[in-house]
């Protein structure tokens, strides 16, 4: 008797034992499996959970216990609609089958977290797991999934990031699909995926015609079919609709290569050559001139890497061969726009359900370079040319480790080198005493080496809110709402922040203790301008948006919520209407104020008088004014008229020293700590570094724009003049870029752990005393908002530490720095 019928009788006996009526749906599943056995010689049974009731559970558990020892080839558990029984029984059912469990298909499971947590914690013995659940906010599949080779997480729309060990026990996982998730971070995503030793196929967007993760036959011809056969076809039910009404075609997401068979209609860069569709070769190439060929060589480069060697992300290796074949050169130049990092045409590929990560500039090249074992990405095969281009693009636009380090080093190794006075290779021979550091080494050499080692080991940086703000309550149980903040220039523990209600608060940001609190006076509104004095470190200047300007001495500010000592206010200055920015010069004798006007006011601190009002310095409002760090006379202004101007007080600013222009309105300008550069931030991620001496462009950081005219961008220096941090009020990401190369070191995404909602960058500052430390004033676009300052430590990992979560909800404004 066939095993299907044997199991059927076992099920009937178990129903009799538990005194329940057999389920007619279960009976039909056995009959279908028997028919399949007779026709195909294999027996697989499909169980549909939505057709079960509570009474069916115990008979099925008895049945499942016998399946592993039967001749049944496979069991599929499908969950296509809400169950008619308690979902707490689902896990006991799934865990009963150890060897024959093939596909587990879970769609729209209950929002109850217990089931999902139990599934991720304990694991399953299935080979294919399809999960489509909008309730999975944190993916941490730490359970045992030893047999799992295919995982489908499409439409898990609450997943915004991958945790360090979310795939820790999946040694056999070969295929992963995450279309329509909210995953956006290239750095943490590749760090998590690199822990999958068998991963070959990955998908964050799918080709329209493809249901699984394999290479698209329509795009890659016979090669894809051969590769698909080699990898093996999986019965993966992606549940992706092919209706054209839901197709989203976005050029920025398509950065793969077409195979030779489908070059089709790609025009040459010079416009003199046409590739015929389906030809697979470039015909009549003799007319290409040497000048054109030289241009092609310059744009493409001549790097060749072996497909079986993981790419070195720290830079380009030695050339393996020179490119002399005109066909290969033209193929690359026709297909690749190196400036924008995308294909000039990809006719046969249509993106479907892309995750946000797909819209990152150079997304495909970054993934290919970071995951050298990957063979298929987004239904496009990864070729040898893909790997070469990925490596080239990565080397040009990204920094693998800070300070141009070539190798990852442990902190212990760096400390050993410092103690031994050695430099050189990453694995020195400590048996031989070497001479001290070579001449010309910076005094910061070892501290930067330590930072490079720590940043390289912390893909998930430590983020935690400044608790002082969250735990201070005013009258009526109202919390403080920070609007602007500044680190103290000489005391590494102090920070001041001003609030939307006009309060000025001084805190120890390390211990979280309140140092001083100045309540809002009748004439103080939202504090937009704050500046510490350098020679008089106990004094600080505060300005509110209604024009009120006051100088405080923190030695006379009581560290309590309540009345203020009148002596805390050292001076009150003439109002400057619609104020957005204040800044004190290097001698602490003068300060400037700008606002939502075309004028700038100069004040004398000792006398408390306004010395002069410089009118019509720009054609539009001046959002920020900044003095140089070392010259008491030079200052810069940034305006929404697209101009940044440098001025000299000794010339009684009637005309600027020079004017530099952006393509959109300028939000920020600041000097580098050594005054060599001006950092300019314009609306929607236009960030540039200018030479302070004459305003020439030194570095365009080429941060991708969002298309929003309200995406106000702010950028500041961190680690002295080594790096910049940049964030915008419509985005939840802080970008860290090298000031000398423009390469991106890291992106830090901000998210409310409790709610899963994105937090937006209202303002940010680099810690002047600690490498790769910063603070970010975050905002949320939900009503009933509050403000939160989040401290970011790139040298420490968020894993293994207590997570701090608060519901940050804030309205966003753009005035000030």
PDB file of N, CA, C and O in Angstrom, residues 666-712:
ATOM      1  N   UNK A 666      21.391  78.412  -0.621  1.00  0.00           N
ATOM      2  CA  UNK A 666      22.348  77.938   0.372  1.00  0.00           C
ATOM      3  C   UNK A 666      21.741  77.956   1.773  1.00  0.00           C
ATOM      4  O   UNK A 666      21.144  78.951   2.189  1.00  0.00           O
ATOM      5  N   UNK A 667      21.910  76.849   2.479  1.00  0.00           N
ATOM      6  CA  UNK A 667      21.409  76.728   3.842  1.00  0.00           C
ATOM      7  C   UNK A 667      22.509  76.992   4.852  1.00  0.00           C
ATOM      8  O   UNK A 667      22.286  77.622   5.877  1.00  0.00           O
ATOM      9  N   UNK A 668      23.717  76.509   4.585  1.00  0.00           N
ATOM     10  CA  UNK A 668      24.806  76.542   5.558  1.00  0.00           C
ATOM     11  C   UNK A 668      26.120  76.944   4.916  1.00  0.00           C
ATOM     12  O   UNK A 668      26.350  76.683   3.746  1.00  0.00           O
ATOM     13  N   UNK A 669      26.979  77.560   5.728  1.00  0.00           N
ATOM     14  CA  UNK A 669      28.380  77.741   5.381  1.00  0.00           C
ATOM     15  C   UNK A 669      29.168  77.729   6.683  1.00  0.00           C
ATOM     16  O   UNK A 669      28.678  78.207   7.718  1.00  0.00           O
ATOM     17  N   UNK A 670      30.339  77.128   6.674  1.00  0.00           N
ATOM     18  CA  UNK A 670      31.220  77.172   7.842  1.00  0.00           C
ATOM     19  C   UNK A 670      32.657  77.000   7.383  1.00  0.00           C
ATOM     20  O   UNK A 670      32.926  76.418   6.322  1.00  0.00           O
ATOM     21  N   UNK A 671      33.583  77.510   8.175  1.00  0.00           N
ATOM     22  CA  UNK A 671      35.010  77.373   7.908  1.00  0.00           C
ATOM     23  C   UNK A 671      35.500  76.048   8.469  1.00  0.00           C
ATOM     24  O   UNK A 671      35.016  75.574   9.509  1.00  0.00           O
ATOM     25  N   UNK A 672      36.494  75.467   7.816  1.00  0.00           N
ATOM     26  CA  UNK A 672      37.173  74.315   8.403  1.00  0.00           C
ATOM     27  C   UNK A 672      37.975  74.804   9.605  1.00  0.00           C
ATOM     28  O   UNK A 672      38.303  75.994   9.700  1.00  0.00           O
ATOM     29  N   UNK A 673      38.296  73.939  10.559  1.00  0.00           N
ATOM     30  CA  UNK A 673      39.012  74.381  11.768  1.00  0.00           C
ATOM     31  C   UNK A 673      40.323  75.115  11.486  1.00  0.00           C
ATOM     32  O   UNK A 673      40.737  75.944  12.290  1.00  0.00           O
ATOM     33  N   UNK A 674      40.969  74.804  10.368  1.00  0.00           N
ATOM     34  CA  UNK A 674      42.216  75.501  10.031  1.00  0.00           C
ATOM     35  C   UNK A 674      41.985  76.666   9.074  1.00  0.00           C
ATOM     36  O   UNK A 674      42.947  77.292   8.614  1.00  0.00           O
ATOM     37  N   UNK A 675      40.732  76.961   8.754  1.00  0.00           N
ATOM     38  CA  UNK A 675      40.349  78.080   7.873  1.00  0.00           C
ATOM     39  C   UNK A 675      40.825  77.926   6.434  1.00  0.00           C
ATOM     40  O   UNK A 675      40.813  78.893   5.671  1.00  0.00           O
ATOM     41  N   UNK A 676      41.217  76.727   6.043  1.00  0.00           N
ATOM     42  CA  UNK A 676      41.642  76.529   4.654  1.00  0.00           C
ATOM     43  C   UNK A 676      40.456  76.417   3.709  1.00  0.00           C
ATOM     44  O   UNK A 676      40.561  76.758   2.532  1.00  0.00           O
ATOM     45  N   UNK A 677      39.335  75.943   4.218  1.00  0.00           N
ATOM     46  CA  UNK A 677      38.193  75.652   3.347  1.00  0.00           C
ATOM     47  C   UNK A 677      36.916  76.275   3.886  1.00  0.00           C
ATOM     48  O   UNK A 677      36.790  76.567   5.077  1.00  0.00           O
ATOM     49  N   UNK A 678      35.980  76.436   2.968  1.00  0.00           N
ATOM     50  CA  UNK A 678      34.601  76.760   3.304  1.00  0.00           C
ATOM     51  C   UNK A 678      33.732  75.577   2.907  1.00  0.00           C
ATOM     52  O   UNK A 678      33.814  75.076   1.779  1.00  0.00           O
ATOM     53  N   UNK A 679      32.892  75.121   3.831  1.00  0.00           N
ATOM     54  CA  UNK A 679      31.966  74.036   3.548  1.00  0.00           C
ATOM     55  C   UNK A 679      30.599  74.654   3.308  1.00  0.00           C
ATOM     56  O   UNK A 679      30.035  75.307   4.189  1.00  0.00           O
ATOM     57  N   UNK A 680      30.065  74.426   2.127  1.00  0.00           N
ATOM     58  CA  UNK A 680      28.814  75.050   1.702  1.00  0.00           C
ATOM     59  C   UNK A 680      27.762  73.967   1.497  1.00  0.00           C
ATOM     60  O   UNK A 680      28.011  72.968   0.815  1.00  0.00           O
ATOM     61  N   UNK A 681      26.591  74.173   2.077  1.00  0.00           N
ATOM     62  CA  UNK A 681      25.488  73.218   1.939  1.00  0.00           C
ATOM     63  C   UNK A 681      24.274  73.943   1.381  1.00  0.00           C
ATOM     64  O   UNK A 681      23.754  74.863   2.015  1.00  0.00           O
ATOM     65  N   UNK A 682      23.841  73.502   0.218  1.00  0.00           N
ATOM     66  CA  UNK A 682      22.665  74.093  -0.426  1.00  0.00           C
ATOM     67  C   UNK A 682      21.497  73.112  -0.356  1.00  0.00           C
ATOM     68  O   UNK A 682      21.655  71.942   0.010  1.00  0.00           O
ATOM     69  N   UNK A 683      20.336  73.587  -0.715  1.00  0.00           N
ATOM     70  CA  UNK A 683      19.122  72.780  -0.640  1.00  0.00           C
ATOM     71  C   UNK A 683      19.279  71.478  -1.428  1.00  0.00           C
ATOM     72  O   UNK A 683      19.847  71.453  -2.525  1.00  0.00           O
ATOM     73  N   UNK A 684      18.794  70.411  -0.866  1.00  0.00           N
ATOM     74  CA  UNK A 684      18.715  69.087  -1.491  1.00  0.00           C
ATOM     75  C   UNK A 684      20.088  68.483  -1.790  1.00  0.00           C
ATOM     76  O   UNK A 684      20.379  68.064  -2.905  1.00  0.00           O
ATOM     77  N   UNK A 685      20.940  68.460  -0.756  1.00  0.00           N
ATOM     78  CA  UNK A 685      22.187  67.682  -0.771  1.00  0.00           C
ATOM     79  C   UNK A 685      23.258  68.202  -1.719  1.00  0.00           C
ATOM     80  O   UNK A 685      24.141  67.443  -2.126  1.00  0.00           O
ATOM     81  N   UNK A 686      23.216  69.463  -2.059  1.00  0.00           N
ATOM     82  CA  UNK A 686      24.316  70.048  -2.825  1.00  0.00           C
ATOM     83  C   UNK A 686      25.374  70.536  -1.826  1.00  0.00           C
ATOM     84  O   UNK A 686      25.230  71.597  -1.223  1.00  0.00           O
ATOM     85  N   UNK A 687      26.410  69.727  -1.637  1.00  0.00           N
ATOM     86  CA  UNK A 687      27.436  70.014  -0.637  1.00  0.00           C
ATOM     87  C   UNK A 687      28.782  70.163  -1.344  1.00  0.00           C
ATOM     88  O   UNK A 687      29.203  69.263  -2.079  1.00  0.00           O
ATOM     89  N   UNK A 688      29.444  71.292  -1.117  1.00  0.00           N
ATOM     90  CA  UNK A 688      30.718  71.568  -1.770  1.00  0.00           C
ATOM     91  C   UNK A 688      31.707  72.113  -0.756  1.00  0.00           C
ATOM     92  O   UNK A 688      31.325  72.740   0.236  1.00  0.00           O
ATOM     93  N   UNK A 689      32.983  71.887  -1.029  1.00  0.00           N
ATOM     94  CA  UNK A 689      34.063  72.465  -0.241  1.00  0.00           C
ATOM     95  C   UNK A 689      34.839  73.416  -1.136  1.00  0.00           C
ATOM     96  O   UNK A 689      35.326  73.025  -2.200  1.00  0.00           O
ATOM     97  N   UNK A 690      34.949  74.666  -0.697  1.00  0.00           N
ATOM     98  CA  UNK A 690      35.636  75.696  -1.470  1.00  0.00           C
ATOM     99  C   UNK A 690      36.954  76.051  -0.802  1.00  0.00           C
ATOM    100  O   UNK A 690      37.111  75.914   0.427  1.00  0.00           O
ATOM    101  N   UNK A 691      37.898  76.511  -1.593  1.00  0.00           N
ATOM    102  CA  UNK A 691      39.134  77.073  -1.048  1.00  0.00           C
ATOM    103  C   UNK A 691      38.799  78.432  -0.446  1.00  0.00           C
ATOM    104  O   UNK A 691      38.283  79.311  -1.133  1.00  0.00           O
ATOM    105  N   UNK A 692      39.069  78.597   0.840  1.00  0.00           N
ATOM    106  CA  UNK A 692      38.682  79.836   1.516  1.00  0.00           C
ATOM    107  C   UNK A 692      39.424  81.044   0.957  1.00  0.00           C
ATOM    108  O   UNK A 692      38.917  82.163   1.019  1.00  0.00           O
ATOM    109  N   UNK A 693      40.599  80.836   0.384  1.00  0.00           N
ATOM    110  CA  UNK A 693      41.405  81.964  -0.076  1.00  0.00           C
ATOM    111  C   UNK A 693      40.791  82.678  -1.270  1.00  0.00           C
ATOM    112  O   UNK A 693      40.882  83.907  -1.388  1.00  0.00           O
ATOM    113  N   UNK A 694      40.127  81.912  -2.163  1.00  0.00           N
ATOM    114  CA  UNK A 694      39.590  82.573  -3.355  1.00  0.00           C
ATOM    115  C   UNK A 694      38.238  82.011  -3.805  1.00  0.00           C
ATOM    116  O   UNK A 694      37.714  82.441  -4.835  1.00  0.00           O
ATOM    117  N   UNK A 695      37.692  81.049  -3.083  1.00  0.00           N
ATOM    118  CA  UNK A 695      36.367  80.546  -3.419  1.00  0.00           C
ATOM    119  C   UNK A 695      36.317  79.516  -4.518  1.00  0.00           C
ATOM    120  O   UNK A 695      35.221  79.115  -4.944  1.00  0.00           O
ATOM    121  N   UNK A 696      37.470  79.054  -4.983  1.00  0.00           N
ATOM    122  CA  UNK A 696      37.460  78.020  -6.020  1.00  0.00           C
ATOM    123  C   UNK A 696      36.945  76.702  -5.454  1.00  0.00           C
ATOM    124  O   UNK A 696      37.156  76.381  -4.286  1.00  0.00           O
ATOM    125  N   UNK A 697      36.292  75.938  -6.315  1.00  0.00           N
ATOM    126  CA  UNK A 697      35.775  74.644  -5.892  1.00  0.00           C
ATOM    127  C   UNK A 697      36.923  73.677  -5.627  1.00  0.00           C
ATOM    128  O   UNK A 697      37.761  73.437  -6.493  1.00  0.00           O
ATOM    129  N   UNK A 698      36.942  73.111  -4.437  1.00  0.00           N
ATOM    130  CA  UNK A 698      37.945  72.110  -4.089  1.00  0.00           C
ATOM    131  C   UNK A 698      37.360  70.699  -4.154  1.00  0.00           C
ATOM    132  O   UNK A 698      38.019  69.767  -4.600  1.00  0.00           O
ATOM    133  N   UNK A 699      36.110  70.530  -3.699  1.00  0.00           N
ATOM    134  CA  UNK A 699      35.505  69.205  -3.678  1.00  0.00           C
ATOM    135  C   UNK A 699      33.989  69.324  -3.784  1.00  0.00           C
ATOM    136  O   UNK A 699      33.363  70.086  -3.049  1.00  0.00           O
ATOM    137  N   UNK A 700      33.434  68.605  -4.745  1.00  0.00           N
ATOM    138  CA  UNK A 700      31.987  68.438  -4.837  1.00  0.00           C
ATOM    139  C   UNK A 700      31.683  67.029  -4.342  1.00  0.00           C
ATOM    140  O   UNK A 700      32.140  66.045  -4.919  1.00  0.00           O
ATOM    141  N   UNK A 701      30.919  66.909  -3.272  1.00  0.00           N
ATOM    142  CA  UNK A 701      30.699  65.606  -2.656  1.00  0.00           C
ATOM    143  C   UNK A 701      29.652  64.760  -3.368  1.00  0.00           C
ATOM    144  O   UNK A 701      29.471  63.592  -3.026  1.00  0.00           O
ATOM    145  N   UNK A 702      28.973  65.337  -4.344  1.00  0.00           N
ATOM    146  CA  UNK A 702      28.095  64.579  -5.243  1.00  0.00           C
ATOM    147  C   UNK A 702      27.121  63.673  -4.489  1.00  0.00           C
ATOM    148  O   UNK A 702      26.972  62.491  -4.796  1.00  0.00           O
ATOM    149  N   UNK A 703      26.463  64.230  -3.499  1.00  0.00           N
ATOM    150  CA  UNK A 703      25.427  63.488  -2.787  1.00  0.00           C
ATOM    151  C   UNK A 703      24.154  63.531  -3.612  1.00  0.00           C
ATOM    152  O   UNK A 703      23.780  64.584  -4.137  1.00  0.00           O
ATOM    153  N   UNK A 704      23.499  62.397  -3.743  1.00  0.00           N
ATOM    154  CA  UNK A 704      22.319  62.308  -4.599  1.00  0.00           C
ATOM    155  C   UNK A 704      21.203  63.200  -4.072  1.00  0.00           C
ATOM    156  O   UNK A 704      20.942  63.275  -2.872  1.00  0.00           O
ATOM    157  N   UNK A 705      20.539  63.882  -4.986  1.00  0.00           N
ATOM    158  CA  UNK A 705      19.420  64.748  -4.620  1.00  0.00           C
ATOM    159  C   UNK A 705      18.132  63.944  -4.554  1.00  0.00           C
ATOM    160  O   UNK A 705      18.032  62.843  -5.096  1.00  0.00           O
ATOM    161  N   UNK A 706      17.142  64.490  -3.864  1.00  0.00           N
ATOM    162  CA  UNK A 706      15.843  63.827  -3.740  1.00  0.00           C
ATOM    163  C   UNK A 706      14.798  64.436  -4.643  1.00  0.00           C
ATOM    164  O   UNK A 706      13.734  63.852  -4.837  1.00  0.00           O
ATOM    165  N   UNK A 707      15.069  65.625  -5.170  1.00  0.00           N
ATOM    166  CA  UNK A 707      14.089  66.317  -5.997  1.00  0.00           C
ATOM    167  C   UNK A 707      13.188  67.249  -5.209  1.00  0.00           C
ATOM    168  O   UNK A 707      12.309  67.893  -5.772  1.00  0.00           O
ATOM    169  N   UNK A 708      13.415  67.347  -3.893  1.00  0.00           N
ATOM    170  CA  UNK A 708      12.574  68.184  -3.041  1.00  0.00           C
ATOM    171  C   UNK A 708      13.217  69.547  -2.837  1.00  0.00           C
ATOM    172  O   UNK A 708      14.379  69.641  -2.448  1.00  0.00           O
ATOM    173  N   UNK A 709      12.445  70.598  -3.061  1.00  0.00           N
ATOM    174  CA  UNK A 709      12.953  71.957  -2.840  1.00  0.00           C
ATOM    175  C   UNK A 709      12.902  72.327  -1.367  1.00  0.00           C
ATOM    176  O   UNK A 709      13.355  73.410  -0.975  1.00  0.00           O
ATOM    177  N   UNK A 710      12.351  71.438  -0.543  1.00  0.00           N
ATOM    178  CA  UNK A 710      12.277  71.683   0.896  1.00  0.00           C
ATOM    179  C   UNK A 710      13.249  70.797   1.670  1.00  0.00           C
ATOM    180  O   UNK A 710      13.170  70.734   2.901  1.00  0.00           O
ATOM    181  N   UNK A 711      14.153  70.141   0.970  1.00  0.00           N
ATOM    182  CA  UNK A 711      15.112  69.244   1.627  1.00  0.00           C
ATOM    183  C   UNK A 711      16.340  70.059   2.041  1.00  0.00           C
ATOM    184  O   UNK A 711      17.378  70.040   1.383  1.00  0.00           O
ATOM    185  N   UNK A 712      16.228  70.762   3.176  1.00  0.00           N
ATOM    186  CA  UNK A 712      17.274  71.675   3.617  1.00  0.00           C
ATOM    187  C   UNK A 712      18.434  70.896   4.225  1.00  0.00           C
ATOM    188  O   UNK A 712      18.252  70.127   5.161  1.00  0.00           O
TER     189      UNK A 712
END
